[in-house]
């Protein structure tokens, strides 16, 4: 197809975004086994856990042990979510290549998710970014609710731009724009990218789609036409933010691979191995994941 990039980098965020919303406890042993499987799929980036308050995200309370014990593939960059300096210290001890800081463009979601106003989040993240950079780590700044907020409705692109500018000025290497509740349609993606790409080169932008309304693939296709080459996804379509009511999982990595490989874009990821990783975690969770691809291969 015309005007599409030849290569895309996918960050598999299943072990973090995928598991954070699950009631079913996955043992540390099995998390490690799953991340090791993902490490051998050819994926270049994995977000392996989250160093947040264990009261708020009990499913990932073993982040330190997971980080210490996963078998690192030298071709994979391992990152984790970090909300504050304490989280960064734990993450550095456990081992990270990249730190992901996070906040929302909308005031109410920011408050519910990290218990702070947008304004009072900046100094905290600025310090985390500074320390992480001093430790030689890549820093991604996640901005949530960039299209719609579960509490405030539509969010204007200028508001999102402001947060991106703060994070980049503080030293973040790149920005992941999050459709936290999975409600955006392609025209919203266009409107946001028109604003954001006036300020930042496409290399600094990652798109992170949840798939509540089934629009994530259409949105990714739209972003590809803008030259975006980095996307987050979760194998099996796992995921969701416990502080974003109604949000479904992230777009399924297998659907993204089917699209990208189908239109001739290289990812370096084996679809077969990614499906196996999806079947593994589906069986550990003991429930069918919202994945067309896993349903399809199970019916073959
Ligand atoms: P706070 O409520 O402001 O209060 O937390 P705090 O800083 O005093 O901490 C509260 C408790 O957590 C205390 O424990 C702290 O010690 C502990 P207590 O004294 O009550 O026993 N604590 C920690 N423990 C371990 N590691 C830490 C840490 N920090 C504090 N690093 C805080 C503020 C940000 C920590 C809290 O609100 C929090 O952890 N929130 C995380 C919520 C979360 O993880 N949400 C999901 C991820 S975001 C997402 O999914 C969106 C994304 O995918 C993109 C998209 O889809 O849009 C990224
Ligand atoms: Mg998310």
mmCIF file of C-alpha atoms in Angstrom, residues 97-233:
data_model
loop_
_atom_site.group_PDB
_atom_site.id
_atom_site.type_symbol
_atom_site.label_atom_id
_atom_site.label_comp_id
_atom_site.label_asym_id
_atom_site.label_seq_id
_atom_site.Cartn_x
_atom_site.Cartn_y
_atom_site.Cartn_z
ATOM 1 C CA UNK A 97 16.126 -0.272 30.282
ATOM 2 C CA UNK A 98 13.361 2.296 30.283
ATOM 3 C CA UNK A 99 11.111 4.034 32.801
ATOM 4 C CA UNK A 100 7.552 4.907 31.846
ATOM 5 C CA UNK A 101 6.100 7.852 33.745
ATOM 6 C CA UNK A 102 2.392 8.505 33.395
ATOM 7 C CA UNK A 103 -0.320 11.093 33.897
ATOM 8 C CA UNK A 104 -3.572 12.153 32.261
ATOM 9 C CA UNK A 105 -4.593 15.054 30.099
ATOM 10 C CA UNK A 106 -7.876 15.179 32.016
ATOM 11 C CA UNK A 107 -7.984 16.456 35.571
ATOM 12 C CA UNK A 108 -10.500 13.925 36.924
ATOM 13 C CA UNK A 109 -8.805 10.816 35.543
ATOM 14 C CA UNK A 110 -5.453 12.055 36.829
ATOM 15 C CA UNK A 111 -6.978 12.540 40.276
ATOM 16 C CA UNK A 112 -8.609 9.089 40.348
ATOM 17 C CA UNK A 113 -5.581 7.300 38.946
ATOM 18 C CA UNK A 114 -2.696 8.939 40.795
ATOM 19 C CA UNK A 115 -4.440 11.033 43.419
ATOM 20 C CA UNK A 116 -3.104 14.391 42.243
ATOM 21 C CA UNK A 117 -4.026 17.397 40.169
ATOM 22 C CA UNK A 118 -2.384 17.677 36.763
ATOM 23 C CA UNK A 119 -0.373 20.678 37.954
ATOM 24 C CA UNK A 120 0.925 18.967 41.091
ATOM 25 C CA UNK A 121 1.962 15.881 39.086
ATOM 26 C CA UNK A 122 4.548 17.804 37.044
ATOM 27 C CA UNK A 123 7.196 18.339 39.752
ATOM 28 C CA UNK A 124 6.973 14.682 40.797
ATOM 29 C CA UNK A 125 7.431 13.387 37.264
ATOM 30 C CA UNK A 126 10.127 15.981 36.510
ATOM 31 C CA UNK A 127 12.197 14.568 39.349
ATOM 32 C CA UNK A 128 11.615 10.964 38.208
ATOM 33 C CA UNK A 129 12.563 11.854 34.621
ATOM 34 C CA UNK A 130 15.721 13.645 35.768
ATOM 35 C CA UNK A 131 16.872 10.754 37.969
ATOM 36 C CA UNK A 132 16.040 8.143 35.337
ATOM 37 C CA UNK A 133 18.004 10.065 32.704
ATOM 38 C CA UNK A 134 20.938 10.396 35.121
ATOM 39 C CA UNK A 135 20.817 6.618 35.522
ATOM 40 C CA UNK A 136 21.095 6.342 31.723
ATOM 41 C CA UNK A 137 17.547 5.101 31.104
ATOM 42 C CA UNK A 138 15.159 5.867 28.294
ATOM 43 C CA UNK A 139 12.045 7.669 29.558
ATOM 44 C CA UNK A 140 8.615 7.407 27.979
ATOM 45 C CA UNK A 141 5.918 9.802 29.120
ATOM 46 C CA UNK A 142 2.463 8.237 28.925
ATOM 47 C CA UNK A 143 -0.359 10.716 28.506
ATOM 48 C CA UNK A 144 -3.757 9.144 29.216
ATOM 49 C CA UNK A 145 -7.253 10.203 28.130
ATOM 50 C CA UNK A 146 -5.909 11.984 25.051
ATOM 51 C CA UNK A 147 -9.218 11.604 23.184
ATOM 52 C CA UNK A 148 -11.960 10.963 25.746
ATOM 53 C CA UNK A 149 -12.089 10.872 29.523
ATOM 54 C CA UNK A 150 -14.523 8.540 31.335
ATOM 55 C CA UNK A 151 -15.456 11.432 33.650
ATOM 56 C CA UNK A 152 -15.075 14.582 31.524
ATOM 57 C CA UNK A 153 -15.908 13.450 27.981
ATOM 58 C CA UNK A 154 -14.055 14.831 24.954
ATOM 59 C CA UNK A 155 -10.562 16.210 25.600
ATOM 60 C CA UNK A 156 -9.249 18.949 23.336
ATOM 61 C CA UNK A 157 -5.903 18.361 21.569
ATOM 62 C CA UNK A 158 -4.429 21.596 22.997
ATOM 63 C CA UNK A 159 -4.797 20.213 26.504
ATOM 64 C CA UNK A 160 -2.938 17.056 25.466
ATOM 65 C CA UNK A 161 -0.227 19.102 23.776
ATOM 66 C CA UNK A 162 0.409 21.031 26.993
ATOM 67 C CA UNK A 163 1.050 17.830 28.952
ATOM 68 C CA UNK A 164 3.308 16.465 26.180
ATOM 69 C CA UNK A 165 5.316 19.699 26.199
ATOM 70 C CA UNK A 166 5.821 19.503 29.967
ATOM 71 C CA UNK A 167 7.052 15.917 29.805
ATOM 72 C CA UNK A 168 9.364 16.474 26.832
ATOM 73 C CA UNK A 169 10.738 19.701 28.348
ATOM 74 C CA UNK A 170 11.427 17.751 31.535
ATOM 75 C CA UNK A 171 13.588 15.349 29.503
ATOM 76 C CA UNK A 172 11.272 12.498 28.436
ATOM 77 C CA UNK A 173 12.595 10.848 25.268
ATOM 78 C CA UNK A 174 9.213 10.045 23.819
ATOM 79 C CA UNK A 175 5.470 10.241 24.436
ATOM 80 C CA UNK A 176 2.857 7.495 24.383
ATOM 81 C CA UNK A 177 -0.583 8.908 23.598
ATOM 82 C CA UNK A 178 -3.226 6.795 25.332
ATOM 83 C CA UNK A 179 -6.794 6.149 24.234
ATOM 84 C CA UNK A 180 -7.421 4.963 27.783
ATOM 85 C CA UNK A 181 -11.077 4.067 27.318
ATOM 86 C CA UNK A 182 -10.857 2.874 23.722
ATOM 87 C CA UNK A 183 -13.513 5.156 22.259
ATOM 88 C CA UNK A 184 -11.623 7.191 19.651
ATOM 89 C CA UNK A 185 -12.438 7.075 15.947
ATOM 90 C CA UNK A 186 -9.990 7.874 13.116
ATOM 91 C CA UNK A 187 -11.055 11.521 12.765
ATOM 92 C CA UNK A 188 -10.041 12.095 16.398
ATOM 93 C CA UNK A 189 -6.669 10.496 15.707
ATOM 94 C CA UNK A 190 -6.213 12.852 12.744
ATOM 95 C CA UNK A 191 -7.192 15.911 14.779
ATOM 96 C CA UNK A 192 -4.790 15.051 17.582
ATOM 97 C CA UNK A 193 -1.872 14.149 15.320
ATOM 98 C CA UNK A 194 -2.359 17.352 13.311
ATOM 99 C CA UNK A 195 -1.757 19.305 16.531
ATOM 100 C CA UNK A 196 0.927 17.153 18.164
ATOM 101 C CA UNK A 197 3.010 16.582 15.022
ATOM 102 C CA UNK A 198 3.404 20.336 14.518
ATOM 103 C CA UNK A 199 5.473 20.302 17.712
ATOM 104 C CA UNK A 200 7.110 16.869 17.829
ATOM 105 C CA UNK A 201 8.670 14.609 15.211
ATOM 106 C CA UNK A 202 6.891 11.314 14.577
ATOM 107 C CA UNK A 203 9.869 9.369 15.973
ATOM 108 C CA UNK A 204 8.976 10.689 19.441
ATOM 109 C CA UNK A 205 5.374 9.476 19.285
ATOM 110 C CA UNK A 206 3.875 6.154 20.300
ATOM 111 C CA UNK A 207 0.157 5.395 20.111
ATOM 112 C CA UNK A 208 -1.560 3.293 22.766
ATOM 113 C CA UNK A 209 -5.072 2.159 21.876
ATOM 114 C CA UNK A 210 -7.566 0.327 24.023
ATOM 115 C CA UNK A 211 -10.183 -1.415 21.920
ATOM 116 C CA UNK A 212 -13.488 -0.967 23.740
ATOM 117 C CA UNK A 213 -15.420 0.033 20.612
ATOM 118 C CA UNK A 214 -13.417 -2.076 18.133
ATOM 119 C CA UNK A 215 -11.874 0.984 16.465
ATOM 120 C CA UNK A 216 -8.230 0.396 17.439
ATOM 121 C CA UNK A 217 -7.171 -1.193 14.144
ATOM 122 C CA UNK A 218 -8.821 1.593 12.141
ATOM 123 C CA UNK A 219 -7.080 4.110 14.399
ATOM 124 C CA UNK A 220 -3.709 2.410 13.943
ATOM 125 C CA UNK A 221 -4.209 2.453 10.176
ATOM 126 C CA UNK A 222 -4.896 6.185 10.374
ATOM 127 C CA UNK A 223 -1.741 6.748 12.447
ATOM 128 C CA UNK A 224 0.319 4.683 9.992
ATOM 129 C CA UNK A 225 -0.742 7.065 7.230
ATOM 130 C CA UNK A 226 0.701 9.872 9.371
ATOM 131 C CA UNK A 227 4.006 7.991 9.475
ATOM 132 C CA UNK A 228 3.682 6.795 13.105
ATOM 133 C CA UNK A 229 5.826 3.684 13.545
ATOM 134 C CA UNK A 230 5.455 2.840 17.243
ATOM 135 C CA UNK A 231 2.449 1.232 18.915
ATOM 136 C CA UNK A 232 1.649 -0.390 22.259
ATOM 137 C CA UNK A 233 -0.507 -3.514 22.373
#
